[in-house]
Short mmCIF file of C-alpha atoms in Angstrom, two decimals:
data_model
loop_
_atom_site.label_atom_id
_atom_site.label_comp_id
_atom_site.label_asym_id
_atom_site.label_seq_id
_atom_site.Cartn_x
_atom_site.Cartn_y
_atom_site.Cartn_z
CA MET A 1 -10.69 -8.63 14.85
CA ILE A 2 -8.20 -9.62 12.18
CA GLU A 3 -6.73 -7.48 9.45
CA GLY A 4 -3.82 -7.85 7.03
CA CYS A 5 -1.55 -10.79 6.16
CA SER A 6 1.82 -11.70 7.60
CA ALA A 7 3.55 -9.10 5.43
CA VAL A 8 2.27 -6.51 7.95
CA LEU A 9 5.22 -6.27 10.27
CA SER A 10 4.37 -4.32 13.39
CA GLN A 11 2.93 -5.99 16.44
CA THR A 12 2.32 -2.83 18.45
CA LYS A 13 -1.17 -1.54 19.15
CA GLN A 14 -0.76 1.48 16.92
CA ILE A 15 0.89 0.95 13.55
CA PRO A 16 1.89 3.83 11.24
CA SER A 17 -0.39 3.90 8.22
CA SER A 18 2.60 4.20 5.87
CA PHE A 19 3.97 0.94 7.34
CA ILE A 20 0.71 -0.82 6.62
CA MET A 21 0.61 0.37 3.03
CA LEU A 22 4.04 -0.92 2.13
CA PRO A 23 2.92 -4.54 1.48
CA LEU A 24 0.23 -3.18 -0.83
CA VAL A 25 2.84 -1.45 -2.90
CA LEU A 26 4.40 -4.85 -3.57
CA LEU A 27 1.33 -5.75 -5.62
CA PHE A 28 2.99 -3.67 -8.37
CA ALA A 29 4.46 -7.05 -9.32
CA ALA A 30 3.94 -10.57 -8.03
CA ALA A 31 6.26 -11.34 -5.15
CA PHE A 32 6.25 -14.01 -2.49
CA ALA A 33 8.26 -15.20 0.50
CA SER A 34 10.71 -18.03 -0.04
CA GLY A 35 13.82 -19.64 1.40
CA PRO A 36 15.04 -19.88 4.99
CA PRO A 37 14.97 -16.96 7.44
CA ILE A 38 17.72 -14.37 7.03
CA VAL A 39 19.77 -13.57 10.15
CA LEU A 40 20.16 -9.81 10.64
CA ASP A 41 23.34 -8.99 12.57
CA ASP A 42 22.34 -5.31 12.67
CA PRO A 43 18.57 -4.85 13.33
CA THR A 44 18.90 -1.10 12.67
CA LEU A 45 19.14 -1.96 8.96
CA CYS A 46 15.37 -2.43 9.14
CA LEU A 47 14.83 1.27 9.84
CA PRO A 48 12.86 3.06 8.60
CA SER A 49 11.05 0.89 6.03
CA GLY A 50 11.39 -2.72 7.16
CA TYR A 51 12.61 -3.84 3.72
CA ILE A 52 16.24 -4.52 2.72
CA SER A 53 17.74 -5.38 -0.65
CA GLY A 54 18.80 -9.01 -0.92
CA VAL A 55 22.05 -7.86 -2.54
CA ASP A 56 23.19 -6.71 0.92
CA PHE A 57 23.14 -10.39 1.98
CA GLY A 58 24.90 -11.80 -1.09
CA LEU A 59 21.60 -12.73 -2.77
CA ASP A 60 20.54 -11.83 -6.31
CA CYS A 61 19.01 -8.47 -7.25
CA CYS A 62 15.49 -9.93 -7.57
CA THR A 63 15.49 -10.74 -3.85
CA PHE A 64 14.39 -8.60 -0.91
CA VAL A 65 14.25 -9.20 2.83
CA VAL A 66 11.17 -8.38 4.94
CA CYS A 67 12.23 -7.66 8.52
CA ASP A 68 10.46 -9.69 11.21
CA ASN A 69 9.45 -7.04 13.71
CA ALA A 70 7.84 -9.66 15.95
CA ARG A 71 11.35 -11.00 16.59
CA LEU A 72 12.91 -7.58 17.16
CA ASN A 73 14.24 -7.46 13.57
CA LYS A 74 16.88 -10.07 14.37
CA THR A 75 15.68 -12.13 11.41
CA GLY A 76 13.89 -11.46 8.14
CA PHE A 77 11.86 -13.28 5.51
CA GLN A 78 13.30 -13.72 2.04
CA GLY A 79 11.10 -12.58 -0.84
CA LYS A 80 11.41 -12.89 -4.63
CA CYS A 81 10.27 -10.51 -7.38
CA MET A 82 8.60 -12.43 -10.19
CA GLY A 83 7.47 -11.89 -13.74
CA GLY A 84 10.78 -10.40 -14.85
CA THR A 85 10.66 -7.64 -12.21
CA VAL A 86 13.56 -6.74 -9.91
CA TRP A 87 13.86 -5.20 -6.47
CA ASN A 88 13.95 -1.39 -6.37
CA GLN A 89 15.26 -0.41 -2.92
CA ALA A 90 14.60 3.30 -3.54
CA LEU A 91 10.86 2.72 -4.05
CA LEU A 92 10.55 -0.52 -2.02
CA VAL A 93 8.73 -2.33 -4.82
CA CYS A 94 9.27 -5.06 -7.38
CA ASP A 95 9.86 -2.81 -10.37
CA ASP A 96 10.40 -2.95 -14.12
CA ALA A 97 14.04 -3.89 -14.75
CA LYS A 98 14.61 -0.80 -16.90
CA TYR A 99 14.31 1.37 -13.80
CA VAL A 100 17.02 -0.61 -11.98
CA PRO A 101 19.85 -0.61 -14.54
CA ASP A 102 22.30 -2.48 -12.29
CA CYS A 103 20.07 -5.57 -12.18
CA ASP A 104 19.68 -8.15 -14.95
CA PRO A 105 16.62 -10.29 -14.12
CA THR A 106 17.93 -13.14 -16.30
CA THR A 107 20.65 -13.71 -13.70
CA CYS A 108 18.13 -14.18 -10.87
CA ASP A 109 17.06 -17.51 -9.42
CA VAL A 110 13.27 -17.07 -9.26
CA PRO A 111 10.92 -20.00 -8.57
CA LYS A 112 8.09 -20.54 -11.02
CA ARG A 113 4.49 -21.15 -10.03
CA THR A 114 3.35 -24.49 -11.43
CA ASN A 115 0.65 -25.27 -8.86
CA ALA A 116 -2.53 -26.89 -10.12
CA GLU A 117 -5.89 -25.32 -9.31
CA CYS A 118 -7.61 -26.66 -6.20
CA ALA A 119 -10.35 -29.14 -7.07
CA ASP A 120 -12.99 -27.76 -4.69
CA PRO A 121 -14.20 -24.20 -4.00
CA GLN A 122 -12.28 -22.64 -1.13
CA PRO A 123 -12.32 -21.83 1.70
CA SER A 124 -14.30 -24.64 3.30
CA GLY A 125 -14.98 -25.04 6.99
CA THR A 126 -11.47 -26.37 7.64
CA THR A 127 -9.43 -25.96 4.43
CA CYS A 128 -8.29 -23.19 2.10
CA CYS A 129 -6.10 -22.52 -0.96
CA VAL A 130 -3.89 -19.54 -1.78
CA GLY A 131 -5.58 -17.29 -4.37
CA GLN A 132 -9.10 -18.45 -3.48
CA ASN A 133 -12.20 -16.32 -4.15
CA ARG A 134 -15.49 -18.20 -3.99
CA GLU A 135 -17.54 -15.17 -5.03
CA ASN A 136 -15.65 -14.95 -8.33
CA GLY A 137 -15.47 -18.71 -8.86
CA LYS A 138 -11.75 -19.05 -8.06
CA ASN A 139 -10.75 -22.15 -6.13
CA GLY A 140 -7.15 -21.03 -5.59
CA TYR A 141 -4.04 -23.16 -6.13
CA GLU A 142 -2.61 -26.25 -4.49
CA PRO A 143 -1.47 -27.25 -1.96
CA VAL A 144 -4.60 -27.32 0.18
CA PHE A 145 -4.03 -25.89 3.67
CA THR A 146 -5.91 -27.28 6.66
CA ALA A 147 -6.54 -25.49 9.96
CA GLY A 148 -4.57 -27.07 12.80
CA SER A 149 -5.32 -28.07 16.36
CA SER A 150 -4.82 -24.51 17.62
CA PRO A 151 -5.50 -21.10 16.03
CA GLU A 152 -1.83 -20.52 15.17
CA ASN A 153 -1.26 -23.96 13.58
CA PHE A 154 -1.94 -25.30 10.08
CA ILE A 155 -1.13 -28.30 7.89
CA ARG A 156 0.28 -27.82 4.41
CA GLY A 157 -0.95 -30.26 1.79
CA ASN A 158 -0.38 -33.87 2.80
CA ASP A 159 2.17 -33.08 5.51
CA ARG A 160 1.71 -35.15 8.67
CA GLU A 161 3.01 -32.56 11.10
CA GLU A 162 1.49 -29.18 11.83
CA GLN A 163 3.34 -25.93 11.21
CA SER A 164 3.02 -22.78 13.31
CA CYS A 165 2.49 -19.19 12.22
CA PRO A 166 5.10 -16.58 13.21
CA PHE A 167 4.84 -15.37 16.79
CA GLY A 168 1.70 -13.31 17.45
CA GLN A 169 -0.15 -14.50 14.34
CA VAL A 170 -3.02 -16.92 13.70
CA PHE A 171 -4.00 -18.94 10.63
CA VAL A 172 -7.07 -17.52 8.87
CA LEU A 173 -9.02 -19.65 6.40
CA GLU A 174 -10.62 -16.67 4.63
CA SER A 175 -7.24 -15.36 3.48
CA CYS A 176 -5.38 -18.70 3.75
CA CYS A 177 -2.43 -17.08 5.46
CA CYS A 178 -1.07 -16.15 8.86
CA GLU A 179 -2.29 -12.80 10.17
CA TYR A 180 -1.83 -10.62 13.21
CA GLU A 181 -4.79 -10.12 15.52
CA TYR A 182 -5.52 -6.45 15.98
CA ALA A 183 -7.49 -4.61 18.63
CA PHE A 184 -9.57 -1.83 17.04
CA VAL A 185 -9.56 1.59 18.73
CA GLU A 186 -12.33 4.15 18.98
CA PRO A 187 -13.81 5.55 16.79
CA CYS A 188 -12.43 3.04 14.27
CA THR A 189 -14.48 0.24 15.81
CA ASP A 190 -17.29 1.69 13.68
CA THR A 191 -16.70 -0.22 10.43
CA SER A 192 -19.16 1.90 8.44
CA GLY A 193 -16.34 4.23 7.37
CA TYR A 194 -12.80 5.45 7.91
CA TYR A 195 -13.42 9.18 8.49
CA PHE A 196 -14.81 10.64 11.71
CA ALA A 197 -15.15 14.00 13.43
CA ASN A 198 -12.33 14.92 15.79
CA PRO A 199 -13.90 15.10 19.29
CA GLU A 200 -11.14 17.48 20.42
CA ASP A 201 -11.51 19.75 17.39
CA GLY A 202 -14.83 19.15 15.67
CA CYS A 203 -14.44 21.83 13.02
CA CYS A 204 -10.86 22.28 11.87
CA SER A 205 -9.73 18.65 11.54
CA TYR A 206 -10.98 15.08 11.29
CA LEU A 207 -9.81 11.54 12.13
CA GLN A 208 -8.73 9.15 9.37
CA CYS A 209 -8.55 5.53 10.54
CA TRP A 210 -5.70 3.27 9.51
CA VAL A 211 -6.54 0.33 7.27
CA ASN A 212 -6.39 -2.16 10.16
CA ARG A 213 -8.31 0.24 12.48
CA THR A 214 -5.74 0.01 15.28
CA GLY A 215 -5.20 3.78 15.21
CA PHE A 216 -5.86 6.95 13.27
CA ASP A 217 -4.30 10.15 11.93
CA VAL A 218 -5.54 13.65 12.73
CA VAL A 219 -5.91 15.43 9.39
CA PRO A 220 -6.49 19.22 9.27
CA CYS A 221 -8.91 20.76 6.81
CA MET A 222 -7.37 23.43 4.60
CA ALA A 223 -8.42 26.77 6.10
CA PRO A 224 -10.93 28.36 5.84
CA SER A 225 -12.81 25.08 5.19
CA VAL A 226 -14.21 23.05 8.12
CA TRP A 227 -15.15 19.42 8.64
CA ASN A 228 -18.66 18.42 7.55
CA ASP A 229 -19.34 15.12 9.33
CA ASP A 230 -22.60 14.55 7.45
CA ASN A 231 -20.85 14.55 4.08
CA LYS A 232 -17.51 13.23 5.43
CA THR A 233 -15.56 15.99 3.74
CA CYS A 234 -13.99 19.38 4.36
CA ASP A 235 -16.60 21.94 3.34
CA ILE A 236 -17.25 25.68 3.27
CA VAL A 237 -18.22 27.05 6.66
CA ASN A 238 -21.67 28.15 5.41
CA ASN A 239 -22.68 24.48 5.06
CA VAL A 240 -21.77 23.57 8.65
CA MET A 241 -23.90 25.57 11.07
CA ASP A 242 -22.07 24.31 14.17
CA CYS A 243 -18.81 25.78 12.82
CA MET A 244 -20.09 29.23 11.96
CA GLY A 245 -17.66 31.82 13.29
CA VAL A 246 -14.90 29.25 13.95
CA ASP A 247 -11.41 30.45 12.94
CA CYS A 248 -9.23 27.56 11.76
CA GLY A 249 -6.24 29.77 10.95
CA PRO A 250 -5.10 31.85 8.00
CA GLU A 251 -6.45 30.90 4.59
CA MET A 252 -4.07 28.59 2.75
CA THR A 253 -3.22 29.27 -0.88
CA ASP A 254 -1.29 27.40 -3.54
CA ALA A 255 2.35 28.24 -4.21
CA PRO A 256 2.73 30.93 -6.90
CA CYS A 257 4.32 30.27 -10.29
CA PRO A 258 7.46 32.26 -11.14
CA ASP A 259 7.74 34.47 -14.21
CA SER A 260 10.02 31.96 -15.98
CA PHE A 261 10.44 28.21 -15.60
CA ASP A 262 11.61 25.06 -17.43
CA GLY A 263 8.42 23.46 -18.69
CA ASP A 264 5.35 23.88 -20.87
CA CYS A 265 3.09 25.29 -18.15
CA CYS A 266 2.95 25.92 -14.42
CA ARG A 267 0.27 25.21 -11.82
CA ASN A 268 0.45 25.57 -8.03
CA GLY A 269 4.17 26.23 -8.22
CA LEU A 270 4.93 23.02 -10.16
CA PHE A 271 6.16 22.95 -13.78
CA TYR A 272 4.68 20.47 -16.25
CA THR A 273 6.02 19.20 -19.56
CA LEU A 274 3.93 17.43 -22.19
CA GLY A 275 5.05 13.85 -22.94
CA PRO A 276 5.53 12.05 -26.28
CA ASP A 277 1.76 11.93 -26.75
CA SER A 278 -1.15 13.91 -25.37
CA THR A 279 -2.00 11.38 -22.64
CA GLN A 280 1.40 11.68 -20.94
CA TYR A 281 3.25 14.37 -18.98
CA THR A 282 6.05 14.91 -16.48
CA ILE A 283 6.35 17.16 -13.46
CA ALA A 284 9.42 19.01 -14.65
CA GLY A 285 10.26 21.42 -11.86
CA ALA A 286 9.28 19.73 -8.60
CA GLU A 287 11.93 20.23 -5.96
CA GLY A 288 13.96 17.07 -5.44
CA ASN A 289 12.38 15.39 -8.47
CA ASP A 290 14.95 13.21 -10.24
CA ASN A 291 12.47 10.73 -11.66
CA ASP A 292 12.19 11.01 -15.44
CA ARG A 293 9.42 8.47 -15.79
CA LEU A 294 6.33 9.66 -17.61
CA LEU A 295 3.01 10.07 -15.82
CA CYS A 296 -0.24 9.19 -17.55
CA CYS A 297 -3.57 10.98 -17.50
CA PRO A 298 -6.33 8.76 -16.06
CA VAL A 299 -9.55 7.48 -17.59
CA ASN A 300 -12.54 9.34 -16.16
CA MET A 301 -15.68 7.81 -14.63
CA ALA A 302 -17.32 7.70 -18.06
CA GLY A 303 -14.48 5.57 -19.44
CA GLU A 304 -13.01 8.42 -21.50
CA GLN A 305 -9.23 8.74 -21.78
CA MET A 306 -8.16 12.16 -20.53
CA VAL A 307 -5.33 14.11 -22.17
CA PHE A 308 -2.90 16.68 -20.81
CA ASN A 309 -3.73 20.27 -21.77
CA ALA A 310 -0.54 22.37 -21.54
CA ASP A 311 -2.42 25.63 -22.04
CA PRO A 312 -1.09 28.01 -19.30
CA ASP A 313 -4.65 28.66 -18.13
CA VAL A 314 -5.44 24.90 -17.82
CA CYS A 315 -2.23 22.89 -17.21
CA CYS A 316 -3.92 19.62 -16.22
CA CYS A 317 -5.53 16.46 -17.55
CA GLU A 318 -8.98 16.92 -19.06
CA VAL A 319 -11.34 15.25 -21.55
CA GLU A 320 -10.36 16.15 -25.08
CA GLU A 321 -13.04 18.07 -26.94
CA PHE A 322 -13.42 17.26 -30.63
#
């Protein structure tokens, strides 16, 4: 089976879920690979994230380098942040320039997308376009890529010679990119879900499959709850007959709030401060928190904008009652 584009770096059978999620974070802003490979004299620079600021290689501050794990991190792919965003090495994302004060995006050399839309719906049996989505009527953008003579080869536009995907990857028409081939592991071969009972501990924990299904994490339920495999959730023990009488450890409770704190209200040991308007707030007293960006209350399932209620007995986002 195939999962994930070439931005997924690890070629091992089991890939940490946090490593797989990193490319998704880059969707915070449009970014794409460009330029020649970057030679990495010190492969340990790729630890632990696999992403390095382009500034470290004399490039502009809108550039980042994606380590090529398939080549033992001796080289990396150059990427560019677009749309006026810049590279934030602390968060490993293309970020708003105001959060990276040392970077002026107007000084960056960033290519512009001027590709025309592909004339025909893609993918076809042998061709594809980047950005394609037949179900939503999107043909994608030129150039048209054609599958090559072998699974790892492809032809770009009107080029006469075939190009090859990075080592260990194949060209996939459905995504129109090079991808690693992954071997699914049990129980993640069952594609009906991502959560399964733990055969070694059927009550106190469960298995959460990684996105590419090459491995899983063992996640404990918060005692005294137990795993309910019918509902795929941690549940009270009275709803899971097979776990009656099972002791999963001491009951876990939230951290207490102190008598005094710097904030408008406290919940579960964290201090909250109301923002400039009722839909915004900050976590004011979290240990190690040096991020002064505002957080926003979400819109609920009914489409209603929630607001932050700083009442000491509430201290959370809720639907405003008029």
